[in-house]
Tab-separated table of C-alpha atoms in Angstrom:
chain	number	residue	atom	x	y	z
I	266	UNK	CA	-48.538	268.472	124.564
I	267	UNK	CA	-48.260	272.221	124.956
I	268	UNK	CA	-44.740	271.933	126.381
I	269	UNK	CA	-43.707	269.614	123.540
I	270	UNK	CA	-44.992	272.079	120.914
I	271	UNK	CA	-43.121	274.941	122.557
I	272	UNK	CA	-39.899	272.874	122.476
I	273	UNK	CA	-40.302	272.175	118.740
I	274	UNK	CA	-41.000	275.827	117.982
I	275	UNK	CA	-37.899	276.869	119.944
I	276	UNK	CA	-35.709	274.415	118.014
I	277	UNK	CA	-37.143	275.581	114.673
I	278	UNK	CA	-36.522	279.231	115.560
I	279	UNK	CA	-32.903	278.498	116.498
I	280	UNK	CA	-32.319	276.715	113.166
I	281	UNK	CA	-33.686	279.721	111.256
I	282	UNK	CA	-31.392	282.078	113.196
I	283	UNK	CA	-28.389	279.787	112.669
I	284	UNK	CA	-28.790	279.508	108.885
I	285	UNK	CA	-29.797	283.143	108.556
I	286	UNK	CA	-26.600	284.239	110.296
I	287	UNK	CA	-24.479	281.975	108.041
I	288	UNK	CA	-25.947	283.219	104.751
I	289	UNK	CA	-23.736	285.513	102.725
I	290	UNK	CA	-25.079	288.126	100.360
I	291	UNK	CA	-24.198	287.426	96.730
I	292	UNK	CA	-22.761	290.941	96.293
I	293	UNK	CA	-20.206	292.228	98.814
I	294	UNK	CA	-19.292	295.587	97.260
I	295	UNK	CA	-20.999	298.962	97.115
I	296	UNK	CA	-24.115	299.419	95.037
I	297	UNK	CA	-24.986	302.854	93.754
I	298	UNK	CA	-28.575	302.015	92.786
I	299	UNK	CA	-30.954	304.047	94.907
I	300	UNK	CA	-28.223	305.966	96.712
I	301	UNK	CA	-28.798	309.105	94.648
I	302	UNK	CA	-25.210	309.428	93.339
I	303	UNK	CA	-23.929	308.343	89.931
I	304	UNK	CA	-20.227	307.650	89.418
I	305	UNK	CA	-17.813	307.387	86.523
I	306	UNK	CA	-14.477	305.600	86.872
I	307	UNK	CA	-11.653	303.889	85.064
I	308	UNK	CA	-12.497	300.220	85.332
I	309	UNK	CA	-9.114	298.451	85.443
I	310	UNK	CA	-6.304	298.558	87.999
I	311	UNK	CA	-4.034	301.641	88.010
I	312	UNK	CA	-1.348	299.690	86.103
I	313	UNK	CA	-1.758	297.243	83.193
I	314	UNK	CA	1.029	295.561	81.241
I	315	UNK	CA	0.067	294.374	77.749
I	316	UNK	CA	2.674	292.496	75.733
I	317	UNK	CA	1.926	290.679	72.487
I	318	UNK	CA	3.603	288.065	70.343
I	319	UNK	CA	5.387	289.733	67.447
I	320	UNK	CA	2.980	290.785	64.677
I	321	UNK	CA	3.245	292.909	61.544
I	322	UNK	CA	-0.419	293.573	60.754
I	323	UNK	CA	-3.091	295.606	62.550
I	324	UNK	CA	-4.286	294.339	65.946
I	325	UNK	CA	-7.478	295.598	67.607
I	326	UNK	CA	-6.993	295.903	71.374
I	327	UNK	CA	-8.892	297.321	74.352
I	328	UNK	CA	-6.385	299.088	76.616
I	329	UNK	CA	-8.899	299.771	79.409
I	330	UNK	CA	-12.566	300.596	80.048
I	331	UNK	CA	-14.466	303.620	81.330
I	332	UNK	CA	-17.507	302.754	83.416
I	333	UNK	CA	-20.602	304.697	84.436
I	334	UNK	CA	-22.306	303.466	87.635
I	335	UNK	CA	-25.788	304.971	87.475
I	336	UNK	CA	-27.719	305.542	90.673
I	337	UNK	CA	-31.037	304.994	88.916
I	338	UNK	CA	-32.514	303.873	85.618
I	339	UNK	CA	-33.352	307.529	84.918
I	340	UNK	CA	-29.661	308.476	85.242
I	341	UNK	CA	-28.644	305.584	83.000
I	342	UNK	CA	-30.974	306.832	80.265
I	343	UNK	CA	-29.107	310.165	80.083
I	344	UNK	CA	-26.477	310.703	77.393
I	345	UNK	CA	-23.249	312.107	78.874
I	346	UNK	CA	-19.681	312.884	77.863
I	347	UNK	CA	-16.544	312.286	79.922
I	348	UNK	CA	-13.126	313.789	79.200
I	349	UNK	CA	-9.841	311.941	79.689
I	350	UNK	CA	-6.594	313.907	79.966
I	351	UNK	CA	-3.174	312.412	79.153
I	352	UNK	CA	-0.558	312.404	81.899
I	353	UNK	CA	3.217	312.393	81.768
I	354	UNK	CA	4.221	308.770	82.376
I	355	UNK	CA	6.820	309.706	84.969
I	356	UNK	CA	4.210	311.782	86.834
I	357	UNK	CA	2.153	308.635	87.400
I	358	UNK	CA	5.103	306.448	88.375
I	359	UNK	CA	8.775	307.468	88.430
I	360	UNK	CA	9.723	303.933	87.327
I	361	UNK	CA	8.495	304.821	83.817
I	362	UNK	CA	11.040	307.564	83.154
I	363	UNK	CA	12.509	305.687	80.169
I	364	UNK	CA	9.128	304.929	78.567
I	365	UNK	CA	7.757	306.722	75.498
I	366	UNK	CA	4.105	307.786	75.231
I	367	UNK	CA	2.522	305.485	72.642
I	368	UNK	CA	2.654	307.514	69.373
I	369	UNK	CA	-0.147	307.961	66.845
I	370	UNK	CA	2.016	306.238	64.216
I	371	UNK	CA	1.441	303.005	66.147
I	372	UNK	CA	-1.961	303.502	67.788
I	373	UNK	CA	-5.258	305.030	66.683
I	374	UNK	CA	-8.645	305.078	68.385
I	375	UNK	CA	-10.999	302.254	67.414
I	376	UNK	CA	-14.315	303.176	69.035
I	377	UNK	CA	-16.760	305.601	67.423
I	378	UNK	CA	-17.796	306.744	70.908
I	379	UNK	CA	-14.296	308.180	71.485
I	380	UNK	CA	-13.016	311.321	69.792
I	381	UNK	CA	-9.545	312.847	69.839
I	382	UNK	CA	-6.213	311.121	69.352
I	383	UNK	CA	-3.712	309.189	71.438
I	384	UNK	CA	-1.589	311.571	73.472
I	385	UNK	CA	-4.263	314.276	73.585
I	386	UNK	CA	-7.584	314.816	75.363
I	387	UNK	CA	-10.124	312.084	74.633
I	388	UNK	CA	-13.882	312.704	74.723
I	389	UNK	CA	-15.870	309.620	75.734
I	390	UNK	CA	-19.542	309.610	74.720
I	391	UNK	CA	-22.037	307.498	76.648
I	392	UNK	CA	-25.367	307.067	74.885
I	393	UNK	CA	-28.626	306.456	76.710
I	394	UNK	CA	-28.447	303.112	78.496
I	395	UNK	CA	-24.693	302.658	78.003
I	396	UNK	CA	-22.644	301.968	81.139
I	397	UNK	CA	-19.232	300.976	79.685
I	398	UNK	CA	-17.100	302.378	76.883
I	399	UNK	CA	-13.925	300.682	75.700
I	400	UNK	CA	-10.693	302.593	75.224
I	401	UNK	CA	-10.148	300.523	72.088
I	402	UNK	CA	-7.283	301.099	69.666
I	403	UNK	CA	-5.764	299.718	66.498
I	404	UNK	CA	-2.078	298.845	66.874
I	405	UNK	CA	0.189	298.685	63.842
I	406	UNK	CA	2.668	295.909	64.607
I	407	UNK	CA	4.951	296.927	61.738
I	408	UNK	CA	5.635	300.306	63.378
I	409	UNK	CA	6.868	299.089	66.796
I	410	UNK	CA	10.463	300.028	67.596
I	411	UNK	CA	11.721	297.141	69.750
I	412	UNK	CA	14.428	299.343	71.261
I	413	UNK	CA	11.741	301.488	72.902
I	414	UNK	CA	9.217	300.888	75.680
I	415	UNK	CA	5.728	302.326	75.145
I	416	UNK	CA	2.923	303.282	77.515
I	417	UNK	CA	-0.073	305.592	77.880
I	418	UNK	CA	-1.397	307.294	81.007
I	419	UNK	CA	-4.767	308.996	81.462
I	420	UNK	CA	-6.991	310.469	84.137
I	421	UNK	CA	-10.615	311.617	84.221
I	422	UNK	CA	-10.534	315.415	83.987
I	423	UNK	CA	-14.253	316.090	83.423
I	424	UNK	CA	-16.935	313.707	84.680
I	425	UNK	CA	-19.865	315.610	83.132
I	426	UNK	CA	-21.450	316.245	86.517
I	427	UNK	CA	-21.020	312.689	87.764
I	428	UNK	CA	-18.967	311.884	90.849
I	429	UNK	CA	-15.423	310.696	90.199
I	430	UNK	CA	-11.978	310.883	91.704
I	431	UNK	CA	-10.964	313.684	89.339
I	432	UNK	CA	-7.190	314.001	89.422
I	433	UNK	CA	-6.870	310.714	91.325
I	434	UNK	CA	-8.516	308.081	89.121
I	435	UNK	CA	-5.597	307.354	86.788
I	436	UNK	CA	-4.440	304.448	84.670
I	437	UNK	CA	-1.082	303.606	83.103
I	438	UNK	CA	-0.947	300.929	80.389
I	439	UNK	CA	2.304	299.599	78.959
I	440	UNK	CA	2.151	298.228	75.424
I	441	UNK	CA	4.875	296.191	73.787
I	442	UNK	CA	6.028	293.145	71.895
I	443	UNK	CA	7.165	290.095	73.822
I	444	UNK	CA	10.876	289.558	73.390
I	445	UNK	CA	12.532	286.213	72.643
I	446	UNK	CA	13.328	285.636	76.343
I	447	UNK	CA	9.795	285.862	77.751
I	448	UNK	CA	8.148	282.689	78.998
I	449	UNK	CA	7.833	280.077	81.730
I	450	UNK	CA	11.024	278.890	83.406
I	451	UNK	CA	12.025	276.410	86.082
I	452	UNK	CA	14.310	277.915	88.712
I	453	UNK	CA	16.799	275.863	90.734
I	454	UNK	CA	19.609	277.012	92.980
I	455	UNK	CA	20.498	278.204	96.467
I	456	UNK	CA	19.511	281.255	98.511
I	457	UNK	CA	22.134	281.886	101.202
I	458	UNK	CA	21.176	284.075	104.166
I	459	UNK	CA	24.048	285.587	106.195
I	460	UNK	CA	22.660	284.288	109.496
I	461	UNK	CA	20.050	281.722	108.458
I	462	UNK	CA	22.310	279.786	106.111
I	463	UNK	CA	21.450	278.247	102.703
I	464	UNK	CA	18.056	277.081	101.489
I	465	UNK	CA	17.194	275.465	98.149
I	466	UNK	CA	15.338	277.109	95.277
I	467	UNK	CA	13.103	274.820	93.197
I	468	UNK	CA	10.075	276.548	91.663
I	469	UNK	CA	8.355	277.726	88.502
I	470	UNK	CA	8.808	281.349	87.466
I	471	UNK	CA	7.568	283.600	84.697
I	472	UNK	CA	9.996	285.986	83.011
I	473	UNK	CA	8.190	288.944	81.474
I	474	UNK	CA	9.375	291.358	78.795
I	475	UNK	CA	10.908	294.600	80.041
I	476	UNK	CA	12.749	295.703	76.905
I	477	UNK	CA	14.155	294.143	73.722
I	478	UNK	CA	16.725	292.048	75.619
I	479	UNK	CA	15.493	292.354	79.213
I	480	UNK	CA	13.103	290.262	81.289
I	481	UNK	CA	11.870	290.706	84.856
I	482	UNK	CA	11.022	288.086	87.451
I	483	UNK	CA	11.048	287.468	91.209
I	484	UNK	CA	14.094	287.524	93.478
I	485	UNK	CA	15.288	284.089	94.604
I	486	UNK	CA	12.511	282.271	96.471
I	487	UNK	CA	10.980	285.452	97.906
I	488	UNK	CA	7.963	285.370	95.591
I	489	UNK	CA	8.083	289.104	94.874
I	490	UNK	CA	10.240	292.152	94.305
I	491	UNK	CA	11.965	292.799	90.997
I	492	UNK	CA	14.925	291.049	89.389
I	493	UNK	CA	15.910	292.309	85.937
I	494	UNK	CA	18.051	290.223	83.585
I	495	UNK	CA	19.505	291.874	80.468
I	496	UNK	CA	21.227	289.740	77.839
I	497	UNK	CA	23.964	291.080	75.554
I	498	UNK	CA	23.104	289.283	72.266
I	499	UNK	CA	26.702	289.533	71.072
I	500	UNK	CA	28.305	287.843	74.092
I	501	UNK	CA	25.345	286.249	75.968
I	502	UNK	CA	26.602	287.909	79.139
I	503	UNK	CA	23.832	288.896	81.556
I	504	UNK	CA	23.573	292.112	83.544
I	505	UNK	CA	21.526	291.820	86.733
I	506	UNK	CA	19.427	294.712	88.040
I	507	UNK	CA	16.301	295.591	89.966
I	508	UNK	CA	15.893	295.907	93.707
I	509	UNK	CA	14.280	294.541	96.845
I	510	UNK	CA	13.791	298.100	98.151
I	511	UNK	CA	15.197	301.552	97.277
I	512	UNK	CA	18.024	300.883	99.716
I	513	UNK	CA	18.560	297.293	98.546
I	514	UNK	CA	19.556	297.179	94.871
I	515	UNK	CA	20.332	293.882	93.196
I	516	UNK	CA	24.093	293.556	92.654
I	517	UNK	CA	26.332	291.003	90.904
I	518	UNK	CA	28.354	288.687	93.147
I	519	UNK	CA	32.058	289.606	92.877
I	520	UNK	CA	34.077	286.915	91.124
I	521	UNK	CA	31.050	285.074	89.697
I	522	UNK	CA	29.673	285.346	86.159
I	523	UNK	CA	26.158	285.816	84.792
I	524	UNK	CA	25.399	284.256	81.418
I	525	UNK	CA	22.601	283.114	79.113
I	526	UNK	CA	22.864	279.864	77.122
I	527	UNK	CA	20.768	280.260	73.937
I	528	UNK	CA	21.124	276.558	73.068
I	529	UNK	CA	19.314	275.444	76.232
I	530	UNK	CA	17.529	278.776	76.839
I	531	UNK	CA	18.911	278.865	80.375
I	532	UNK	CA	20.050	281.750	82.566
I	533	UNK	CA	22.953	281.092	84.951
I	534	UNK	CA	22.948	284.017	87.377
I	535	UNK	CA	24.547	284.995	90.670
I	536	UNK	CA	23.322	288.092	92.468
I	537	UNK	CA	22.996	289.573	95.938
I	538	UNK	CA	21.424	292.334	97.993
I	539	UNK	CA	22.286	293.820	101.387
I	540	UNK	CA	20.224	293.370	104.560
I	541	UNK	CA	20.596	293.025	108.303
I	542	UNK	CA	23.662	290.897	109.047
I	543	UNK	CA	25.105	291.181	105.537
I	544	UNK	CA	24.455	290.099	101.958
I	545	UNK	CA	21.784	287.635	100.863
I	546	UNK	CA	23.377	285.705	97.985
I	547	UNK	CA	21.397	283.930	95.254
I	548	UNK	CA	22.915	281.391	92.852
I	549	UNK	CA	20.196	280.467	90.386
I	550	UNK	CA	19.635	278.651	87.092
I	551	UNK	CA	16.487	279.527	85.145
I	552	UNK	CA	15.653	277.008	82.407
I	553	UNK	CA	13.000	277.784	79.805
I	554	UNK	CA	10.025	275.387	79.801
I	555	UNK	CA	7.321	276.983	77.608
I	556	UNK	CA	6.206	280.176	75.923
């Protein structure tokens, strides 16, 4: 009897160890509570792209959020102020050289906890118990110039004694109106590799606004990179651009045309880029399916 009891206890102990080792904690990230350090940070990713259907009234939008991670309930009960400093768009990312900082004629602050104006220093006030403040604005749709591309860029310059990545925690938000080309498309065609030969393209793609007559999407069937298609509204001819890498720009294929058919909302494009062994050539039709 004693031996039998010992066997059952051993089995039970092994089951506890097995399930205990398989259990995952519900929270995998870092928790500041009880660590003695309170943080403040910009909540979203370093880059956000916000494009809206055309509108002519006033739209209320949150561009990003500022978050306070308090180490204790006592810290959370303190009222603090945080200062955001605007950055030159090109200083954050050189790809935004042709963007214009969102002007005050289009955007104004829409949160009583924020003081200042777009393009200048912004003071963010956290009251007792508040852990998030919205960088909320009012956008005047009637004032957008569709020939321009707008964005804002900010960093935390004063964390009011809290820990932050001052000078490193930045955000860049692009703001614009969706053009008539943006939407879901079905791509068909052929990707020809100089040594691997041809392979078919048959997949769904999204073409996003990148200017009044320009959309961006993926290259061939690679699932990434940046292909830019610009339509001349007068002729419906398409200019291809973008790149796979700084040394691999997208180029037109000599002797082949690139066009847009407004009746069927279809791009007919031929483009290439250089790589080991020679040019990778893409012949692709992109047919609009939905907005």
